[in-house]
């Protein structure tokens, strides 16, 4: 029922910046907790950043100070501004939404809607 579509992935040099965007096809978007996750082959899906109540945010320690998550309720979009990218940031990035009350969780099982993913590659 809720469809999420990521965009903005690509290849950049280490130290560069990239901005990811997620479009949500629901008018209930403003009431959802949303988050960005990433995953590389052979590793668990990792929570990157989340936003709830429209502005409250949580970040993984590995990206704190470099990434910024934001939610535009008027545009029904979720963004992730990624600065000072490192090679270890390279992964498939997924947009996720929770239709139930999940706070600003970074746990994958707390989300029930997922996008298809967008690839991010930072080269050294």
GROMACS .gro file of N, CA and C in nm:
model
  372
    1UNK      N    1   0.082  -0.120   0.000
    1UNK     CA    2   0.000   0.000   0.000
    1UNK      C    3   0.086   0.126   0.000
    2UNK      N    4   0.194   0.124   0.076
    2UNK     CA    5   0.291   0.234   0.079
    2UNK      C    6   0.408   0.195  -0.010
    3UNK      N    7   0.437   0.278  -0.108
    3UNK     CA    8   0.544   0.253  -0.202
    3UNK      C    9   0.656   0.354  -0.181
    4UNK      N   10   0.778   0.304  -0.166
    4UNK     CA   11   0.895   0.387  -0.146
    4UNK      C   12   0.990   0.370  -0.263
    5UNK      N   13   1.045   0.480  -0.311
    5UNK     CA   14   1.137   0.478  -0.425
    5UNK      C   15   1.257   0.565  -0.396
    6UNK      N   16   1.375   0.502  -0.391
    6UNK     CA   17   1.499   0.575  -0.366
    6UNK      C   18   1.558   0.626  -0.497
    7UNK      N   19   1.635   0.733  -0.485
    7UNK     CA   20   1.710   0.786  -0.598
    7UNK      C   21   1.830   0.863  -0.545
    8UNK      N   22   1.924   0.893  -0.632
    8UNK     CA   23   2.038   0.975  -0.597
    8UNK      C   24   2.168   0.900  -0.575
    9UNK      N   25   2.164   0.768  -0.579
    9UNK     CA   26   2.287   0.692  -0.563
    9UNK      C   27   2.381   0.710  -0.680
   10UNK      N   28   2.506   0.672  -0.660
   10UNK     CA   29   2.605   0.684  -0.765
   10UNK      C   30   2.743   0.660  -0.711
   11UNK      N   31   2.843   0.694  -0.792
   11UNK     CA   32   2.984   0.676  -0.757
   11UNK      C   33   3.049   0.812  -0.738
   12UNK      N   34   3.122   0.825  -0.626
   12UNK     CA   35   3.193   0.948  -0.595
   12UNK      C   36   3.330   0.915  -0.541
   13UNK      N   37   3.417   1.014  -0.540
   13UNK     CA   38   3.548   1.000  -0.479
   13UNK      C   39   3.537   1.012  -0.327
   14UNK      N   40   3.623   0.941  -0.256
   14UNK     CA   41   3.627   0.953  -0.110
   14UNK      C   42   3.645   1.100  -0.072
   15UNK      N   43   3.568   1.142   0.028
   15UNK     CA   44   3.568   1.282   0.068
   15UNK      C   45   3.460   1.364   0.002
   16UNK      N   46   3.396   1.308  -0.098
   16UNK     CA   47   3.291   1.377  -0.169
   16UNK      C   48   3.156   1.366  -0.101
   17UNK      N   49   3.055   1.419  -0.167
   17UNK     CA   50   2.920   1.423  -0.111
   17UNK      C   51   2.819   1.365  -0.207
   18UNK      N   52   2.709   1.319  -0.150
   18UNK     CA   53   2.600   1.263  -0.227
   18UNK      C   54   2.472   1.285  -0.149
   19UNK      N   55   2.362   1.305  -0.219
   19UNK     CA   56   2.233   1.324  -0.153
   19UNK      C   57   2.134   1.221  -0.205
   20UNK      N   58   2.083   1.139  -0.115
   20UNK     CA   59   1.983   1.040  -0.149
   20UNK      C   60   1.844   1.094  -0.120
   21UNK      N   61   1.747   1.049  -0.198
   21UNK     CA   62   1.610   1.091  -0.179
   21UNK      C   63   1.518   0.970  -0.186
   22UNK      N   64   1.412   0.973  -0.108
   22UNK     CA   65   1.312   0.867  -0.105
   22UNK      C   66   1.175   0.931  -0.116
   23UNK      N   67   1.100   0.891  -0.218
   23UNK     CA   68   0.964   0.940  -0.237
   23UNK      C   69   0.865   0.838  -0.184
   24UNK      N   70   0.768   0.885  -0.108
   24UNK     CA   71   0.666   0.800  -0.048
   24UNK      C   72   0.531   0.828  -0.112
   25UNK      N   73   0.464   0.723  -0.156
   25UNK     CA   74   0.336   0.736  -0.225
   25UNK      C   75   0.219   0.718  -0.129
   26UNK      N   76   0.216   0.803  -0.027
   26UNK     CA   77   0.107   0.798   0.070
   26UNK      C   78   0.087   0.936   0.130
   27UNK      N   79  -0.037   0.968   0.158
   27UNK     CA   80  -0.066   1.093   0.226
   27UNK      C   81  -0.061   1.078   0.377
   28UNK      N   82  -0.029   0.957   0.425
   28UNK     CA   83  -0.007   0.934   0.567
   28UNK      C   84   0.139   0.945   0.605
   29UNK      N   85   0.220   0.992   0.512
   29UNK     CA   86   0.364   0.998   0.527
   29UNK      C   87   0.408   1.073   0.652
   30UNK      N   88   0.343   1.183   0.684
   30UNK     CA   89   0.387   1.267   0.794
   30UNK      C   90   0.379   1.197   0.929
   31UNK      N   91   0.296   1.094   0.940
   31UNK     CA   92   0.283   1.021   1.065
   31UNK      C   93   0.373   0.900   1.078
   32UNK      N   94   0.455   0.873   0.977
   32UNK     CA   95   0.540   0.755   0.976
   32UNK      C   96   0.679   0.786   1.029
   33UNK      N   97   0.735   0.691   1.104
   33UNK     CA   98   0.879   0.691   1.129
   33UNK      C   99   0.948   0.639   1.004
   34UNK      N  100   1.059   0.702   0.966
   34UNK     CA  101   1.131   0.661   0.846
   34UNK      C  102   1.280   0.655   0.875
   35UNK      N  103   1.351   0.578   0.793
   35UNK     CA  104   1.492   0.556   0.819
   35UNK      C  105   1.565   0.515   0.692
   36UNK      N  106   1.696   0.530   0.696
   36UNK     CA  107   1.786   0.479   0.594
   36UNK      C  108   1.869   0.366   0.650
   37UNK      N  109   1.878   0.257   0.575
   37UNK     CA  110   1.961   0.143   0.608
   37UNK      C  111   2.058   0.119   0.494
   38UNK      N  112   2.164   0.044   0.522
   38UNK     CA  113   2.258   0.006   0.417
   38UNK      C  114   2.306  -0.135   0.441
   39UNK      N  115   2.349  -0.199   0.332
   39UNK     CA  116   2.391  -0.338   0.341
   39UNK      C  117   2.494  -0.368   0.233
   40UNK      N  118   2.597  -0.442   0.271
   40UNK     CA  119   2.697  -0.492   0.178
   40UNK      C  120   2.692  -0.643   0.181
   41UNK      N  121   2.737  -0.710   0.075
   41UNK     CA  122   2.733  -0.857   0.072
   41UNK      C  123   2.807  -0.919   0.190
   42UNK      N  124   2.743  -1.017   0.253
   42UNK     CA  125   2.804  -1.088   0.363
   42UNK      C  126   2.790  -1.023   0.499
   43UNK      N  127   2.724  -0.908   0.506
   43UNK     CA  128   2.708  -0.839   0.632
   43UNK      C  129   2.561  -0.810   0.659
   44UNK      N  130   2.529  -0.787   0.785
   44UNK     CA  131   2.393  -0.756   0.825
   44UNK      C  132   2.353  -0.617   0.778
   45UNK      N  133   2.222  -0.601   0.758
   45UNK     CA  134   2.171  -0.470   0.724
   45UNK      C  135   2.190  -0.376   0.843
   46UNK      N  136   2.243  -0.258   0.817
   46UNK     CA  137   2.283  -0.164   0.919
   46UNK      C  138   2.197  -0.038   0.915
   47UNK      N  139   2.145   0.001   1.030
   47UNK     CA  140   2.073   0.125   1.039
   47UNK      C  141   2.167   0.244   1.029
   48UNK      N  142   2.135   0.340   0.946
   48UNK     CA  143   2.219   0.457   0.923
   48UNK      C  144   2.164   0.580   0.994
   49UNK      N  145   2.038   0.611   0.970
   49UNK     CA  146   1.976   0.729   1.030
   49UNK      C  147   1.826   0.713   1.025
   50UNK      N  148   1.757   0.771   1.123
   50UNK     CA  149   1.612   0.764   1.128
   50UNK      C  150   1.556   0.898   1.171
   51UNK      N  151   1.430   0.920   1.137
   51UNK     CA  152   1.360   1.042   1.176
   51UNK      C  153   1.218   1.005   1.216
   52UNK      N  154   1.171   1.063   1.325
   52UNK     CA  155   1.036   1.040   1.371
   52UNK      C  156   0.977   1.171   1.419
   53UNK      N  157   0.845   1.174   1.425
   53UNK     CA  158   0.772   1.295   1.463
   53UNK      C  159   0.811   1.414   1.378
   54UNK      N  160   0.856   1.387   1.258
   54UNK     CA  161   0.888   1.490   1.161
   54UNK      C  162   1.024   1.553   1.173
   55UNK      N  163   1.087   1.545   1.291
   55UNK     CA  164   1.214   1.616   1.308
   55UNK      C  165   1.312   1.549   1.404
   56UNK      N  166   1.266   1.466   1.496
   56UNK     CA  167   1.356   1.398   1.588
   56UNK      C  168   1.437   1.294   1.511
   57UNK      N  169   1.569   1.290   1.533
   57UNK     CA  170   1.657   1.206   1.453
   57UNK      C  171   1.748   1.121   1.539
   58UNK      N  172   1.792   1.009   1.482
   58UNK     CA  173   1.890   0.919   1.541
   58UNK      C  174   1.990   0.880   1.434
   59UNK      N  175   2.119   0.876   1.469
   59UNK     CA  176   2.224   0.842   1.374
   59UNK      C  177   2.311   0.730   1.429
   60UNK      N  178   2.358   0.645   1.338
   60UNK     CA  179   2.460   0.549   1.374
   60UNK      C  180   2.589   0.623   1.405
   61UNK      N  181   2.666   0.571   1.501
   61UNK     CA  182   2.791   0.637   1.538
   61UNK      C  183   2.885   0.653   1.419
   62UNK      N  184   2.882   0.559   1.327
   62UNK     CA  185   2.974   0.561   1.216
   62UNK      C  186   2.950   0.675   1.118
   63UNK      N  187   2.830   0.735   1.121
   63UNK     CA  188   2.798   0.842   1.026
   63UNK      C  189   2.768   0.974   1.095
   64UNK      N  190   2.764   0.975   1.226
   64UNK     CA  191   2.730   1.096   1.299
   64UNK      C  192   2.829   1.207   1.268
   65UNK      N  193   2.777   1.324   1.237
   65UNK     CA  194   2.861   1.437   1.201
   65UNK      C  195   2.889   1.448   1.054
   66UNK      N  196   2.860   1.342   0.977
   66UNK     CA  197   2.884   1.343   0.833
   66UNK      C  198   2.755   1.334   0.752
   67UNK      N  199   2.657   1.261   0.804
   67UNK     CA  200   2.530   1.242   0.734
   67UNK      C  201   2.420   1.321   0.804
   68UNK      N  202   2.323   1.367   0.727
   68UNK     CA  203   2.208   1.438   0.781
   68UNK      C  204   2.081   1.384   0.717
   69UNK      N  205   1.987   1.341   0.800
   69UNK     CA  206   1.859   1.293   0.752
   69UNK      C  207   1.755   1.404   0.769
   70UNK      N  208   1.665   1.415   0.673
   70UNK     CA  209   1.560   1.514   0.681
   70UNK      C  210   1.434   1.461   0.615
   71UNK      N  211   1.321   1.507   0.662
   71UNK     CA  212   1.191   1.464   0.612
   71UNK      C  213   1.111   1.587   0.573
   72UNK      N  214   1.069   1.592   0.447
   72UNK     CA  215   0.988   1.702   0.396
   72UNK      C  216   0.845   1.650   0.383
   73UNK      N  217   0.761   1.682   0.480
   73UNK     CA  218   0.625   1.631   0.479
   73UNK      C  219   0.541   1.687   0.365
   74UNK      N  220   0.567   1.810   0.325
   74UNK     CA  221   0.492   1.871   0.216
   74UNK      C  222   0.522   1.803   0.083
   75UNK      N  223   0.646   1.759   0.064
   75UNK     CA  224   0.686   1.694  -0.060
   75UNK      C  225   0.678   1.542  -0.053
   76UNK      N  226   0.649   1.486   0.064
   76UNK     CA  227   0.646   1.341   0.084
   76UNK      C  228   0.779   1.277   0.046
   77UNK      N  229   0.888   1.338   0.092
   77UNK     CA  230   1.020   1.287   0.061
   77UNK      C  231   1.106   1.275   0.187
   78UNK      N  232   1.195   1.180   0.183
   78UNK     CA  233   1.296   1.160   0.286
   78UNK      C  234   1.432   1.174   0.219
   79UNK      N  235   1.522   1.252   0.280
   79UNK     CA  236   1.653   1.276   0.221
   79UNK      C  237   1.763   1.234   0.316
   80UNK      N  238   1.877   1.198   0.258
   80UNK     CA  239   1.998   1.170   0.334
   80UNK      C  240   2.113   1.242   0.267
   81UNK      N  241   2.161   1.348   0.330
   81UNK     CA  242   2.278   1.420   0.282
   81UNK      C  243   2.402   1.352   0.337
   82UNK      N  244   2.488   1.306   0.249
   82UNK     CA  245   2.606   1.229   0.285
   82UNK      C  246   2.730   1.309   0.248
   83UNK      N  247   2.803   1.355   0.348
   83UNK     CA  248   2.924   1.431   0.328
   83UNK      C  249   3.046   1.354   0.376
   84UNK      N  250   3.163   1.394   0.329
   84UNK     CA  251   3.289   1.330   0.368
   84UNK      C  252   3.281   1.178   0.355
   85UNK      N  253   3.236   1.133   0.240
   85UNK     CA  254   3.214   0.990   0.219
   85UNK      C  255   3.345   0.912   0.227
   86UNK      N  256   3.336   0.795   0.288
   86UNK     CA  257   3.448   0.704   0.302
   86UNK      C  258   3.422   0.577   0.222
   87UNK      N  259   3.528   0.506   0.184
   87UNK     CA  260   3.506   0.379   0.113
   87UNK      C  261   3.415   0.283   0.189
   88UNK      N  262   3.421   0.282   0.321
   88UNK     CA  263   3.338   0.193   0.401
   88UNK      C  264   3.191   0.233   0.400
   89UNK      N  265   3.158   0.350   0.347
   89UNK     CA  266   3.019   0.389   0.329
   89UNK      C  267   2.957   0.323   0.207
   90UNK      N  268   3.038   0.264   0.122
   90UNK     CA  269   2.986   0.201   0.001
   90UNK      C  270   2.894   0.086   0.036
   91UNK      N  271   2.773   0.089  -0.017
   91UNK     CA  272   2.672  -0.011   0.015
   91UNK      C  273   2.547   0.015  -0.068
   92UNK      N  274   2.454  -0.080  -0.062
   92UNK     CA  275   2.321  -0.057  -0.112
   92UNK      C  276   2.242   0.013  -0.001
   93UNK      N  277   2.186   0.128  -0.031
   93UNK     CA  278   2.113   0.205   0.067
   93UNK      C  279   1.963   0.189   0.044
   94UNK      N  280   1.891   0.162   0.153
   94UNK     CA  281   1.748   0.136   0.148
   94UNK      C  282   1.671   0.239   0.230
   95UNK      N  283   1.561   0.284   0.177
   95UNK     CA  284   1.466   0.367   0.248
   95UNK      C  285   1.361   0.277   0.312
   96UNK      N  286   1.324   0.306   0.436
   96UNK     CA  287   1.226   0.225   0.507
   96UNK      C  288   1.129   0.313   0.583
   97UNK      N  289   1.007   0.262   0.600
   97UNK     CA  290   0.903   0.333   0.674
   97UNK      C  291   0.830   0.237   0.765
   98UNK      N  292   0.784   0.289   0.877
   98UNK     CA  293   0.707   0.211   0.973
   98UNK      C  294   0.567   0.270   0.985
   99UNK      N  295   0.466   0.188   0.959
   99UNK     CA  296   0.328   0.233   0.970
   99UNK      C  297   0.275   0.229   1.112
  100UNK      N  298   0.352   0.168   1.202
  100UNK     CA  299   0.317   0.168   1.342
  100UNK      C  300   0.417   0.255   1.418
  101UNK      N  301   0.389   0.277   1.545
  101UNK     CA  302   0.474   0.364   1.625
  101UNK      C  303   0.607   0.294   1.654
  102UNK      N  304   0.716   0.346   1.598
  102UNK     CA  305   0.846   0.284   1.613
  102UNK      C  306   0.952   0.380   1.665
  103UNK      N  307   0.915   0.500   1.698
  103UNK     CA  308   1.013   0.597   1.742
  103UNK      C  309   1.115   0.624   1.633
  104UNK      N  310   1.239   0.643   1.672
  104UNK     CA  311   1.348   0.663   1.577
  104UNK      C  312   1.441   0.543   1.577
  105UNK      N  313   1.383   0.426   1.558
  105UNK     CA  314   1.457   0.302   1.564
  105UNK      C  315   1.552   0.286   1.446
  106UNK      N  316   1.665   0.219   1.471
  106UNK     CA  317   1.757   0.177   1.366
  106UNK      C  318   1.760   0.025   1.353
  107UNK      N  319   1.653  -0.040   1.394
  107UNK     CA  320   1.640  -0.184   1.385
  107UNK      C  321   1.555  -0.221   1.265
  108UNK      N  322   1.606  -0.301   1.172
  108UNK     CA  323   1.529  -0.332   1.050
  108UNK      C  324   1.392  -0.391   1.076
  109UNK      N  325   1.377  -0.475   1.179
  109UNK     CA  326   1.249  -0.541   1.205
  109UNK      C  327   1.141  -0.445   1.252
  110UNK      N  328   1.177  -0.324   1.285
  110UNK     CA  329   1.078  -0.224   1.326
  110UNK      C  330   1.014  -0.152   1.208
  111UNK      N  331   1.051  -0.189   1.087
  111UNK     CA  332   0.999  -0.124   0.967
  111UNK      C  333   0.930  -0.226   0.878
  112UNK      N  334   0.818  -0.185   0.821
  112UNK     CA  335   0.738  -0.278   0.741
  112UNK      C  336   0.725  -0.239   0.594
  113UNK      N  337   0.779  -0.125   0.554
  113UNK     CA  338   0.782  -0.085   0.414
  113UNK      C  339   0.924  -0.053   0.374
  114UNK      N  340   0.963  -0.103   0.255
  114UNK     CA  341   1.100  -0.089   0.209
  114UNK      C  342   1.105  -0.051   0.062
  115UNK      N  343   1.203   0.032   0.027
  115UNK     CA  344   1.230   0.061  -0.112
  115UNK      C  345   1.318  -0.046  -0.174
  116UNK      N  346   1.348  -0.028  -0.301
  116UNK     CA  347   1.425  -0.127  -0.375
  116UNK      C  348   1.575  -0.111  -0.358
  117UNK      N  349   1.619   0.001  -0.306
  117UNK     CA  350   1.760   0.025  -0.282
  117UNK      C  351   1.825   0.108  -0.392
  118UNK      N  352   1.929   0.180  -0.354
  118UNK     CA  353   2.011   0.256  -0.449
  118UNK      C  354   2.157   0.240  -0.410
  119UNK      N  355   2.241   0.215  -0.508
  119UNK     CA  356   2.382   0.183  -0.482
  119UNK      C  357   2.463   0.310  -0.462
  120UNK      N  358   2.547   0.309  -0.358
  120UNK     CA  359   2.641   0.417  -0.331
  120UNK      C  360   2.781   0.358  -0.328
  121UNK      N  361   2.871   0.418  -0.404
  121UNK     CA  362   3.009   0.373  -0.408
  121UNK      C  363   3.102   0.493  -0.388
  122UNK      N  364   3.187   0.485  -0.288
  122UNK     CA  365   3.289   0.587  -0.261
  122UNK      C  366   3.426   0.525  -0.282
  123UNK      N  367   3.500   0.576  -0.378
  123UNK     CA  368   3.627   0.519  -0.418
  123UNK      C  369   3.743   0.597  -0.357
  124UNK      N  370   3.843   0.526  -0.309
  124UNK     CA  371   3.963   0.587  -0.253
  124UNK      C  372   4.065   0.616  -0.360
   0.00000   0.00000   0.00000
